[in-house]
Coordinates of N, CA and C in Angstrom, one line a residue:
X109 N 13.3 -145.3 -53.1 CA 12.8 -143.8 -54.2 C 14.1 -142.7 -52.8
X110 N 14.7 -142.4 -53.9 CA 15.8 -141.2 -52.9 C 15.6 -139.9 -53.6
X111 N 15.7 -139.6 -53.2 CA 14.5 -137.5 -52.8 C 15.4 -137.0 -53.1
X112 N 15.5 -135.7 -54.4 CA 16.7 -135.0 -54.8 C 16.1 -133.7 -54.1
X113 N 16.6 -133.4 -53.2 CA 17.1 -132.3 -52.8 C 17.1 -130.8 -54.5
X114 N 16.3 -129.9 -54.7 CA 16.0 -128.6 -55.4 C 16.2 -128.1 -54.6
X115 N 16.8 -126.5 -53.9 CA 16.8 -125.7 -53.8 C 16.5 -124.3 -54.2
X116 N 16.7 -124.9 -55.7 CA 17.3 -123.2 -57.2 C 15.7 -123.2 -57.4
X117 N 14.5 -123.9 -56.8 CA 13.1 -123.7 -57.3 C 13.0 -122.4 -56.4
X118 N 13.6 -122.2 -55.4 CA 13.6 -120.9 -54.7 C 14.1 -119.8 -54.6
X119 N 14.5 -120.1 -55.3 CA 15.1 -119.2 -55.3 C 14.4 -117.8 -56.0
X120 N 13.5 -117.4 -56.9 CA 12.8 -116.7 -57.1 C 12.2 -115.9 -56.4
X121 N 12.1 -116.8 -54.9 CA 10.5 -116.1 -54.2 C 11.1 -116.4 -52.8
X122 N 12.5 -115.3 -52.9 CA 13.5 -115.5 -51.4 C 12.7 -113.8 -50.9
X123 N 12.9 -112.8 -51.6 CA 12.3 -111.8 -51.5 C 10.2 -112.0 -50.3
X124 N 9.6 -113.1 -50.8 CA 8.9 -113.3 -50.1 C 9.2 -113.7 -49.1
X125 N 10.1 -114.7 -49.0 CA 10.0 -115.8 -46.9 C 10.6 -114.2 -46.9
X126 N 11.6 -113.6 -47.0 CA 12.1 -111.1 -46.2 C 10.7 -111.0 -45.8
X127 N 9.6 -110.7 -46.7 CA 8.7 -110.2 -46.6 C 7.7 -110.7 -45.6
X128 N 7.3 -112.2 -45.5 CA 6.6 -112.7 -44.8 C 7.7 -113.2 -43.2
X129 N 8.5 -112.7 -43.0 CA 9.5 -112.4 -42.2 C 9.5 -111.4 -41.5
X130 N 9.5 -110.6 -42.2 CA 8.8 -109.5 -41.6 C 7.4 -108.9 -40.6
X131 N 6.3 -109.9 -42.1 CA 5.2 -109.1 -41.5 C 5.5 -110.3 -39.7
X132 N 5.6 -111.4 -39.4 CA 5.7 -112.2 -38.4 C 7.1 -111.4 -36.7
X133 N 8.3 -110.4 -37.5 CA 8.5 -110.1 -36.3 C 7.1 -109.0 -35.9
X134 N 6.5 -107.6 -37.1 CA 5.9 -106.9 -36.8 C 4.7 -107.2 -36.2
X135 N 4.1 -108.7 -36.6 CA 3.4 -108.6 -35.4 C 3.3 -109.0 -34.1
X136 N 5.0 -109.5 -34.1 CA 5.4 -110.0 -32.5 C 5.4 -108.8 -32.0
X137 N 6.6 -108.0 -32.4 CA 6.6 -106.6 -31.6 C 5.3 -105.8 -31.3
X138 N 4.5 -105.9 -31.6 CA 2.8 -104.3 -31.7 C 2.4 -105.5 -30.5
X139 N 2.6 -107.2 -31.2 CA 1.6 -107.5 -29.5 C 2.4 -107.5 -28.2
X140 N 3.7 -107.7 -28.6 CA 4.6 -108.2 -27.2 C 4.4 -107.0 -27.0
X141 N 4.6 -105.6 -27.1 CA 4.7 -104.5 -26.7 C 2.9 -104.7 -26.0
X142 N 1.9 -104.3 -26.4 CA 0.9 -103.5 -26.2 C 0.4 -104.9 -25.4
X143 N 0.6 -105.7 -25.1 CA 0.2 -107.4 -24.0 C 0.4 -107.0 -23.0
X144 N 2.4 -107.0 -22.6 CA 3.4 -106.6 -21.7 C 2.3 -105.6 -20.6
X145 N 2.3 -104.2 -21.6 CA 0.7 -103.3 -20.7 C 0.5 -103.4 -20.5
X146 N -0.8 -104.9 -21.2 CA -1.6 -105.3 -20.4 C -1.8 -106.2 -19.5
X147 N -0.9 -107.0 -19.7 CA -0.2 -108.4 -18.8 C -0.2 -107.5 -17.3
X148 N 0.3 -106.3 -17.7 CA 1.4 -105.5 -16.3 C 0.0 -104.7 -15.3
X149 N -1.1 -104.8 -15.8 CA -2.0 -103.7 -15.9 C -2.6 -104.9 -15.1
X150 N -3.3 -106.5 -15.2 CA -4.0 -107.6 -15.2 C -3.0 -107.9 -14.1
X151 N -2.6 -108.0 -14.0 CA -1.3 -108.8 -12.8 C -2.1 -107.4 -11.6
X152 N -0.6 -106.7 -11.0 CA -1.9 -105.8 -10.5 C -3.1 -105.4 -10.3
X153 N -4.4 -105.9 -11.3 CA -6.0 -105.8 -10.9 C -6.3 -107.3 -9.9
X154 N -5.4 -108.4 -10.3 CA -5.8 -109.9 -10.0 C -5.0 -109.7 -8.0
X155 N -4.0 -108.8 -8.3 CA -3.7 -108.6 -6.4 C -4.9 -107.8 -5.8
X156 N -5.7 -107.1 -7.2 CA -6.6 -106.0 -5.8 C -7.0 -105.9 -5.0
X157 N -7.7 -105.3 -4.2 CA -8.8 -105.6 -3.3 C -10.2 -105.5 -3.2
X158 N -10.8 -105.1 -4.7 CA -11.6 -104.6 -5.4 C -12.0 -105.9 -5.6
X159 N -12.9 -106.5 -5.8 CA -13.8 -108.2 -5.3 C -14.4 -108.2 -7.0
X160 N -15.1 -107.9 -8.4 CA -15.1 -108.1 -8.8 C -14.6 -107.6 -10.0
X161 N -13.6 -106.7 -9.6 CA -12.1 -106.2 -11.0 C -11.3 -107.3 -11.0
X162 N -11.5 -108.3 -9.5 CA -10.4 -108.5 -9.4 C -11.4 -110.7 -10.3
X163 N -11.8 -110.7 -10.2 CA -13.1 -112.1 -11.0 C -13.3 -112.2 -11.8
X164 N -13.1 -110.6 -12.7 CA -12.8 -109.9 -14.7 C -12.0 -110.6 -14.7
X165 N -10.8 -110.1 -13.7 CA -10.1 -110.1 -14.9 C -9.2 -111.9 -14.8
X166 N -9.3 -112.3 -13.4 CA -9.4 -114.2 -13.1 C -10.2 -114.3 -14.9
X167 N -11.4 -114.5 -14.7 CA -12.0 -114.6 -16.1 C -11.4 -114.9 -16.9
X168 N -10.9 -113.2 -17.3 CA -10.0 -113.8 -18.6 C -8.8 -114.4 -18.5
X169 N -7.7 -113.9 -17.4 CA -7.1 -114.5 -17.6 C -7.4 -116.2 -18.1
X170 N -8.8 -116.9 -16.8 CA -8.0 -118.0 -17.2 C -8.4 -119.2 -18.6
X171 N -10.3 -118.0 -19.1 CA -10.4 -118.3 -20.2 C -9.1 -118.5 -21.3
X172 N -8.4 -117.1 -21.2 CA -7.3 -117.4 -22.6 C -5.9 -118.3 -22.1
X173 N -5.7 -118.8 -21.4 CA -5.3 -119.6 -21.4 C -5.5 -121.5 -20.7
X174 N -6.8 -121.7 -21.1 CA -7.5 -122.8 -21.0 C -8.3 -122.7 -22.7
X175 N -8.4 -122.3 -23.3 CA -8.2 -122.6 -24.5 C -7.8 -122.9 -25.7
X176 N -7.7 -123.3 -26.7 CA -6.3 -122.4 -27.8 C -6.4 -121.3 -28.7
X177 N -4.7 -121.3 -29.1 CA -5.3 -119.8 -30.1 C -5.9 -120.5 -30.9
X178 N -5.2 -121.5 -31.5 CA -6.5 -120.8 -33.2 C -7.6 -121.0 -32.6
X179 N -8.2 -121.7 -31.7 CA -9.7 -120.9 -30.6 C -10.1 -119.2 -31.3
X180 N -9.2 -119.2 -29.8 CA -8.6 -117.8 -30.7 C -9.3 -116.8 -31.4
X181 N -8.3 -117.7 -32.8 CA -7.7 -116.2 -34.0 C -9.7 -116.9 -34.5
X182 N -9.4 -117.3 -34.2 CA -10.8 -117.9 -34.9 C -12.4 -117.4 -35.0
X183 N -12.3 -116.7 -33.1 CA -13.5 -116.1 -33.2 C -12.9 -114.8 -32.7
X184 N -11.6 -114.3 -33.6 CA -12.4 -113.1 -33.7 C -11.8 -112.9 -34.6
X185 N -11.4 -113.9 -36.1 CA -11.5 -113.1 -37.4 C -12.7 -114.0 -37.3
X186 N -12.7 -114.9 -37.5 CA -14.8 -115.4 -38.4 C -15.7 -115.2 -37.2
X187 N -15.5 -115.4 -36.2 CA -16.9 -115.0 -35.5 C -17.4 -113.7 -34.6
X188 N -17.1 -113.1 -34.5 CA -17.2 -111.6 -34.2 C -17.4 -110.8 -36.0
X189 N -17.2 -111.3 -37.3 CA -17.7 -111.1 -39.0 C -19.2 -111.6 -38.3
X190 N -19.1 -112.2 -37.9 CA -20.7 -112.8 -38.7 C -22.1 -111.6 -36.6
X191 N -20.7 -111.0 -36.8 CA -22.3 -110.1 -35.9 C -22.2 -108.5 -36.4
X192 N -20.8 -108.5 -37.7 CA -21.0 -107.5 -37.6 C -19.9 -106.5 -37.8
X193 N -18.8 -107.6 -36.8 CA -17.7 -107.0 -36.0 C -16.1 -107.2 -37.1
X194 N -16.4 -107.4 -38.4 CA -15.0 -107.2 -39.2 C -14.0 -106.9 -38.8
X195 N -12.3 -107.7 -39.1 CA -11.7 -107.3 -38.9 C -10.3 -107.8 -40.3
X196 N -9.0 -106.2 -40.2 CA -8.0 -106.7 -41.4 C -7.6 -108.4 -40.8
X197 N -7.3 -108.6 -41.6 CA -6.6 -110.3 -41.4 C -5.2 -109.4 -40.6
X198 N -4.6 -108.7 -40.6 CA -3.0 -108.6 -39.9 C -3.9 -108.3 -38.8
X199 N -4.3 -107.2 -38.1 CA -5.2 -106.7 -37.3 C -5.9 -108.1 -36.5
X200 N -7.1 -108.9 -37.1 CA -7.1 -109.9 -35.7 C -6.3 -110.4 -35.2
X201 N -5.3 -110.8 -36.6 CA -3.6 -112.1 -35.2 C -3.0 -111.1 -34.9
X202 N -2.8 -109.6 -35.1 CA -2.0 -108.9 -33.6 C -3.6 -108.4 -32.5
X203 N -4.7 -108.8 -32.6 CA -5.3 -108.4 -31.7 C -5.4 -110.2 -30.6
X204 N -5.7 -111.1 -31.9 CA -5.6 -112.4 -30.5 C -4.3 -112.5 -29.8
X205 N -2.9 -112.2 -30.9 CA -1.5 -112.8 -29.8 C -1.7 -111.9 -28.8
X206 N -2.5 -109.7 -28.4 CA -1.7 -109.1 -27.6 C -3.2 -109.9 -26.2
X207 N -4.9 -110.7 -27.0 CA -4.4 -110.9 -25.8 C -4.5 -111.9 -25.1
X208 N -4.1 -113.0 -25.8 CA -2.8 -114.5 -25.4 C -1.5 -113.9 -24.7
X209 N -0.9 -113.0 -25.2 CA 0.1 -112.2 -24.4 C -0.5 -111.8 -22.9
X210 N -1.4 -110.8 -23.5 CA -2.0 -110.2 -21.8 C -1.9 -111.2 -20.7
X211 N -2.5 -112.1 -21.2 CA -3.1 -113.9 -20.4 C -1.8 -113.6 -20.0
X212 N -1.2 -115.0 -20.8 CA 0.1 -115.0 -19.8 C 1.4 -114.4 -19.4
X213 N 1.3 -112.8 -19.6 CA 1.9 -112.4 -19.0 C 1.3 -111.9 -17.7
X214 N 0.2 -111.6 -18.1 CA -0.5 -111.4 -16.2 C -0.4 -112.0 -14.8
X215 N -0.2 -114.1 -15.0 CA 0.2 -114.6 -14.5 C 1.9 -114.5 -14.5
X216 N 2.7 -114.5 -15.2 CA 4.2 -114.5 -15.1 C 4.3 -113.6 -13.7
X217 N 3.7 -111.7 -14.6 CA 4.6 -110.7 -13.9 C 3.3 -110.8 -11.8
X218 N 2.5 -111.5 -12.4 CA 1.8 -112.0 -10.5 C 2.8 -113.1 -9.6
X219 N 3.0 -114.0 -10.6 CA 4.0 -115.3 -9.2 C 4.9 -114.0 -9.2
X220 N 5.7 -113.6 -9.3 CA 7.3 -112.8 -9.5 C 6.6 -110.8 -8.0
X221 N 5.3 -110.8 -8.2 CA 5.1 -110.5 -7.1 C 4.7 -110.8 -6.1
X222 N 4.1 -111.8 -6.2 CA 4.4 -112.6 -4.8 C 5.1 -112.9 -4.8
X223 N 6.2 -113.2 -5.1 CA 7.8 -113.8 -4.5 C 8.0 -112.6 -3.8
X224 N 8.0 -111.5 -3.8 CA 8.6 -110.1 -2.9 C 7.8 -110.2 -1.7
X225 N 9.2 -110.7 -0.7 CA 8.9 -110.7 0.7 C 8.0 -109.7 1.4
X226 N 7.2 -110.0 2.4 CA 6.3 -108.6 2.9 C 7.6 -108.0 3.2
X227 N 8.9 -108.1 4.1 CA 9.2 -107.5 5.4 C 10.4 -107.0 3.8
X228 N 10.4 -107.0 3.1 CA 10.8 -105.8 2.0 C 9.9 -104.1 2.4
X229 N 8.5 -104.7 1.8 CA 7.5 -104.0 1.7 C 7.8 -102.9 3.5
X230 N 7.4 -103.7 3.9 CA 7.3 -103.1 5.2 C 8.5 -101.9 6.2
X231 N 9.7 -102.6 5.0 CA 10.8 -101.7 5.8 C 10.4 -100.1 4.8
X232 N 9.9 -100.7 3.7 CA 10.2 -99.6 2.9 C 9.0 -98.9 3.9
X233 N 7.6 -99.3 4.0 CA 6.4 -99.0 4.5 C 7.5 -97.4 5.9
X234 N 8.5 -98.4 6.6 CA 9.0 -97.7 7.7 C 10.2 -97.0 7.1
X235 N 10.2 -96.8 5.9 CA 10.9 -95.3 5.7 C 10.8 -94.2 4.5
X236 N 9.5 -94.1 5.1 CA 8.1 -93.3 4.5 C 8.4 -93.0 3.0
X237 N 8.5 -94.1 2.3 CA 7.8 -94.2 1.1 C 6.3 -94.2 0.4
X238 N 5.5 -93.4 0.1 CA 4.6 -93.7 -0.5 C 4.3 -95.2 -1.4
X239 N 2.7 -95.0 -1.6 CA 2.1 -96.7 -2.2 C 2.6 -96.7 -3.0
X240 N 2.7 -95.6 -4.1 CA 3.0 -95.5 -5.7 C 5.2 -95.9 -5.9
X241 N 5.6 -95.9 -4.2 CA 7.2 -95.8 -4.7 C 6.8 -96.7 -4.2
X242 N 6.3 -97.4 -3.2 CA 6.6 -98.7 -2.9 C 6.3 -100.8 -3.9
X243 N 5.1 -99.7 -4.2 CA 4.0 -100.4 -5.6 C 5.7 -100.6 -7.2
X244 N 5.9 -99.7 -6.9 CA 6.5 -99.5 -8.4 C 8.3 -99.5 -7.9
X245 N 8.8 -99.1 -7.4 CA 10.2 -99.7 -6.5 C 10.9 -100.5 -6.0
X246 N 9.4 -101.4 -4.8 CA 10.1 -102.2 -4.5 C 9.8 -104.0 -5.0
X247 N 7.7 -104.0 -5.6 CA 7.2 -104.7 -5.9 C 7.7 -104.9 -7.6
X248 N 7.0 -104.0 -7.6 CA 6.2 -104.0 -9.6 C 7.9 -104.7 -10.2
X249 N 9.1 -103.6 -9.8 CA 10.2 -103.8 -10.7 C 10.6 -104.7 -10.8
X250 N 11.0 -105.1 -9.2 CA 11.9 -105.7 -8.8 C 10.9 -107.5 -9.7
X251 N 9.8 -107.6 -9.3 CA 9.2 -108.9 -10.2 C 9.7 -109.2 -11.0
X252 N 9.4 -107.9 -12.0 CA 10.0 -108.4 -13.4 C 10.8 -108.3 -13.7
X253 N 11.6 -107.6 -12.7 CA 13.7 -108.3 -12.4 C 12.9 -110.0 -13.0
X254 N 12.7 -110.8 -11.5 CA 12.7 -112.1 -11.3 C 12.4 -112.7 -12.3
X255 N 11.4 -112.2 -13.1 CA 9.8 -112.9 -14.3 C 11.1 -112.3 -15.7
X256 N 11.8 -112.1 -15.6 CA 12.1 -111.1 -17.5 C 12.8 -113.1 -17.3
X257 N 13.3 -113.9 -17.5 CA 13.2 -114.7 -18.6 C 12.4 -115.9 -18.6
X258 N 11.3 -116.0 -17.8 CA 10.0 -116.5 -18.2 C 9.3 -116.1 -19.5
X259 N 10.1 -114.4 -19.1 CA 8.8 -112.8 -20.0 C 9.6 -113.5 -21.8
X260 N 10.3 -113.7 -21.1 CA 11.5 -113.3 -22.5 C 11.0 -115.1 -23.6
X261 N 10.8 -115.7 -23.0 CA 10.7 -117.3 -23.3 C 8.6 -117.0 -23.4
X262 N 8.0 -116.6 -22.9 CA 7.3 -116.6 -23.3 C 6.6 -115.3 -24.3
X263 N 7.4 -114.0 -24.9 CA 7.4 -113.9 -26.4 C 8.0 -114.3 -27.6
X264 N 9.3 -115.3 -26.7 CA 9.8 -116.4 -28.2 C 8.2 -116.2 -28.6
X265 N 7.8 -117.8 -27.7 CA 7.0 -118.7 -28.2 C 5.6 -118.3 -28.8
X266 N 5.2 -116.8 -28.7 CA 4.2 -116.5 -29.8 C 5.1 -115.6 -30.3
X267 N 6.1 -115.5 -30.7 CA 6.1 -115.5 -32.3 C 6.3 -116.4 -32.5
X268 N 7.1 -117.3 -32.3 CA 6.1 -119.1 -32.6 C 4.9 -119.3 -33.2
X269 N 4.0 -118.5 -32.6 CA 2.8 -118.8 -32.7 C 1.5 -118.2 -34.0
X270 N 2.9 -117.3 -34.4 CA 2.4 -116.4 -35.2 C 2.0 -117.2 -36.1
X271 N 2.4 -118.7 -36.7 CA 2.3 -119.1 -37.9 C 1.0 -120.1 -37.3
X272 N -0.2 -120.1 -36.3 CA -1.2 -120.0 -36.8 C -2.4 -119.0 -38.0
X273 N -1.5 -117.3 -37.8 CA -2.3 -116.7 -38.3 C -2.1 -117.3 -39.5
X274 N -1.4 -117.9 -40.3 CA -1.9 -118.7 -41.6 C -3.2 -119.3 -41.9
X275 N -4.0 -118.9 -40.8 CA -4.9 -120.6 -41.2 C -6.6 -119.4 -41.9
X276 N -6.1 -118.3 -41.3 CA -6.9 -116.3 -41.6 C -6.6 -116.0 -42.9
X277 N -5.1 -116.9 -44.5 CA -4.2 -115.9 -44.1 C -3.8 -114.9 -44.1
X278 N -3.1 -115.0 -43.2 CA -1.9 -114.0 -43.4 C -0.8 -114.1 -43.9
X279 N -0.2 -113.4 -44.5 CA 0.8 -113.1 -45.3 C 2.3 -113.3 -44.1
X280 N 2.3 -113.9 -43.0 CA 2.8 -113.4 -42.2 C 4.4 -115.4 -42.8
X281 N 5.5 -115.6 -41.9 CA 5.8 -116.3 -42.8 C 5.6 -117.3 -43.1
X282 N 5.0 -117.9 -42.4 CA 4.3 -119.4 -42.3 C 3.2 -119.0 -43.9
X283 N 2.3 -118.2 -43.8 CA 1.4 -118.7 -44.6 C 2.6 -118.1 -45.9
X284 N 3.2 -117.6 -46.7 CA 4.5 -116.4 -47.1 C 4.5 -118.3 -48.5
X285 N 5.2 -119.2 -47.3 CA 5.4 -121.0 -47.1 C 3.9 -121.7 -48.1
X286 N 3.7 -122.0 -47.4 CA 1.4 -122.2 -47.6 C 2.3 -122.5 -49.7
X287 N 1.9 -120.2 -49.7 CA 2.2 -120.1 -50.9 C 3.4 -120.6 -52.4
X288 N 3.9 -120.6 -51.2 CA 4.9 -121.2 -51.8 C 4.8 -121.4 -52.4
X289 N 5.4 -123.3 -51.1 CA 5.0 -124.7 -52.0 C 4.2 -125.9 -52.6
X290 N 2.7 -124.4 -52.6 CA 1.5 -125.1 -53.7 C 2.4 -124.5 -54.9
X291 N 2.7 -123.4 -55.3 CA 3.4 -122.5 -56.2 C 4.8 -123.5 -57.5
X292 N 5.3 -123.9 -56.4 CA 6.2 -124.5 -56.5 C 6.9 -126.8 -56.4
X293 N 5.6 -127.1 -55.7 CA 5.4 -128.6 -54.9 C 6.8 -128.8 -54.8
X294 N 7.3 -128.0 -53.9 CA 8.4 -128.0 -52.7 C 8.1 -128.1 -51.3
X295 N 7.6 -129.3 -50.9 CA 7.1 -128.7 -50.0 C 8.8 -128.8 -49.2
X296 N 9.1 -129.3 -48.8 CA 10.5 -130.2 -48.1 C 11.0 -129.1 -47.7
X297 N 12.2 -128.7 -48.5 CA 12.2 -127.5 -49.3 C 12.2 -126.5 -48.8
X298 N 10.7 -125.7 -49.0 CA 10.6 -124.7 -48.7 C 10.4 -124.5 -46.8
X299 N 9.5 -125.5 -46.2 CA 9.6 -125.4 -45.4 C 10.9 -126.0 -44.0
X300 N 11.6 -126.3 -44.2 CA 13.2 -126.4 -44.6 C 14.1 -124.7 -44.3
X301 N 13.6 -124.0 -45.9 CA 13.7 -122.2 -45.5 C 12.8 -122.1 -43.8
X302 N 11.8 -122.1 -44.4 CA 11.1 -121.8 -43.5 C 11.5 -122.5 -41.8
X303 N 12.2 -123.0 -41.2 CA 12.3 -123.6 -39.9 C 13.6 -122.9 -39.5
X304 N 14.6 -122.6 -40.9 CA 15.9 -122.0 -40.1 C 15.8 -120.4 -40.1
X305 N 14.8 -119.9 -41.1 CA 14.4 -118.8 -40.7 C 13.8 -118.8 -39.6
X306 N 13.1 -119.2 -38.6 CA 11.8 -118.7 -37.4 C 13.5 -119.3 -36.4
X307 N 14.3 -119.9 -36.7 CA 14.8 -120.6 -36.0 C 16.1 -119.1 -35.4
X308 N 16.3 -118.6 -37.0 CA 17.3 -116.7 -37.2 C 16.8 -115.4 -36.3
X309 N 15.6 -116.2 -36.3 CA 14.2 -115.0 -35.6 C 14.8 -115.0 -34.1
X310 N 14.4 -116.2 -33.9 CA 14.3 -116.6 -32.1 C 15.5 -116.4 -31.9
X311 N 16.8 -116.9 -32.4 CA 18.2 -116.2 -31.8 C 18.1 -114.5 -31.3
X312 N 17.6 -114.0 -32.8 CA 17.5 -112.4 -33.3 C 16.9 -112.0 -31.7
X313 N 16.0 -113.1 -31.4 CA 15.1 -111.3 -30.2 C 15.8 -112.4 -29.1
X314 N 16.1 -113.1 -28.9 CA 17.0 -114.2 -27.9 C 18.0 -112.3 -27.7
X315 N 18.7 -112.5 -28.4 CA 19.8 -111.5 -29.0 C 19.6 -110.1 -27.8
X316 N 18.4 -109.3 -28.4 CA 17.5 -108.4 -28.3 C 17.7 -108.7 -27.2
X317 N 16.5 -109.6 -26.4 CA 15.9 -109.0 -25.3 C 17.5 -109.0 -23.8
X318 N 18.1 -110.2 -24.7 CA 19.2 -110.3 -23.3 C 20.1 -108.8 -23.4
X319 N 19.8 -108.0 -24.5 CA 20.8 -107.1 -24.0 C 19.5 -106.3 -23.5
X320 N 18.4 -105.7 -23.4 CA 17.8 -104.7 -23.3 C 17.4 -105.3 -21.9
X321 N 17.5 -106.5 -20.8 CA 17.9 -107.6 -20.6 C 18.3 -106.0 -18.7
X322 N 19.7 -106.5 -19.9 CA 21.0 -105.3 -19.5 C 21.4 -104.5 -19.4
X323 N 20.2 -103.5 -19.6 CA 20.3 -102.4 -20.2 C 19.3 -101.9 -19.1
X324 N 17.9 -102.5 -18.8 CA 16.8 -102.3 -17.8 C 17.6 -102.6 -16.4
X325 N 18.0 -103.5 -15.8 CA 18.7 -104.3 -14.7 C 20.0 -104.3 -15.5
X326 N 20.5 -103.1 -14.4 CA 21.9 -103.5 -14.1 C 22.6 -104.0 -13.0
X327 N 21.6 -104.7 -13.1 CA 22.5 -105.9 -11.3 C 22.5 -107.2 -12.2
X328 N 21.8 -107.4 -13.5 CA 21.8 -108.4 -14.4 C 23.3 -108.6 -14.7
X329 N 24.0 -107.0 -15.3 CA 25.3 -107.0 -15.9 C 26.8 -107.3 -14.8
X330 N 26.2 -107.2 -13.6 CA 26.8 -107.0 -13.1 C 27.3 -108.7 -12.0
X331 N 26.1 -109.2 -11.8 CA 26.4 -110.7 -11.8 C 25.8 -112.0 -12.7
X332 N 26.9 -110.7 -14.3 CA 26.6 -111.6 -15.1 C 25.6 -112.5 -15.6
X333 N 24.0 -112.4 -15.1 CA 22.9 -113.1 -15.7 C 22.6 -113.5 -17.1
X334 N 22.5 -114.4 -17.1 CA 22.1 -114.6 -18.8 C 20.7 -115.0 -19.0
X335 N 19.7 -114.8 -20.0 CA 18.7 -115.6 -20.1 C 19.1 -117.1 -20.1

């Protein structure tokens, strides 16, 4: 049997596709910004000399990294509601993504910080830099610059993972597509459009991260480094 493509049935829903894509971008932006702050803080905490703090952060990071994202979002949306904590759908999706982004960012940034050679720290101390200056300018900023490509890739993967939020009826791109295909019965065409939109968002994010990297890290611009 030869399948007949018919994209005309999707034309009335073009605004719904764009609305879902916008929600996907908004969820990603909020999650990445907040998750990055949490991840950097956790990376610093994992290198702390305070044992209980280091252990607590390690439990958080390992728990998130060793459980599926869908289990995490179900726990936040359905699990917490069973004990009386009811979050709006989008808030639950953002909360789950922030927790996930924070854990993975912590490990990536910690790896970057561990790559800083001790001699650089010793040289900074010999020059009389304060501990804050050493941590900020000698350890943290160079570490983030080194792992910036990995961070960018992780954030893009997290954007693609927003599709899992459709399982709690979030009206992001995949959730909208599920509704459209159930109305039009044109599943193949619907998800082809969705795939194209995800690819477009991915390349938009790559371009954005590339430009941000050139602004934040001038040396990358001089060396012509790409993501």
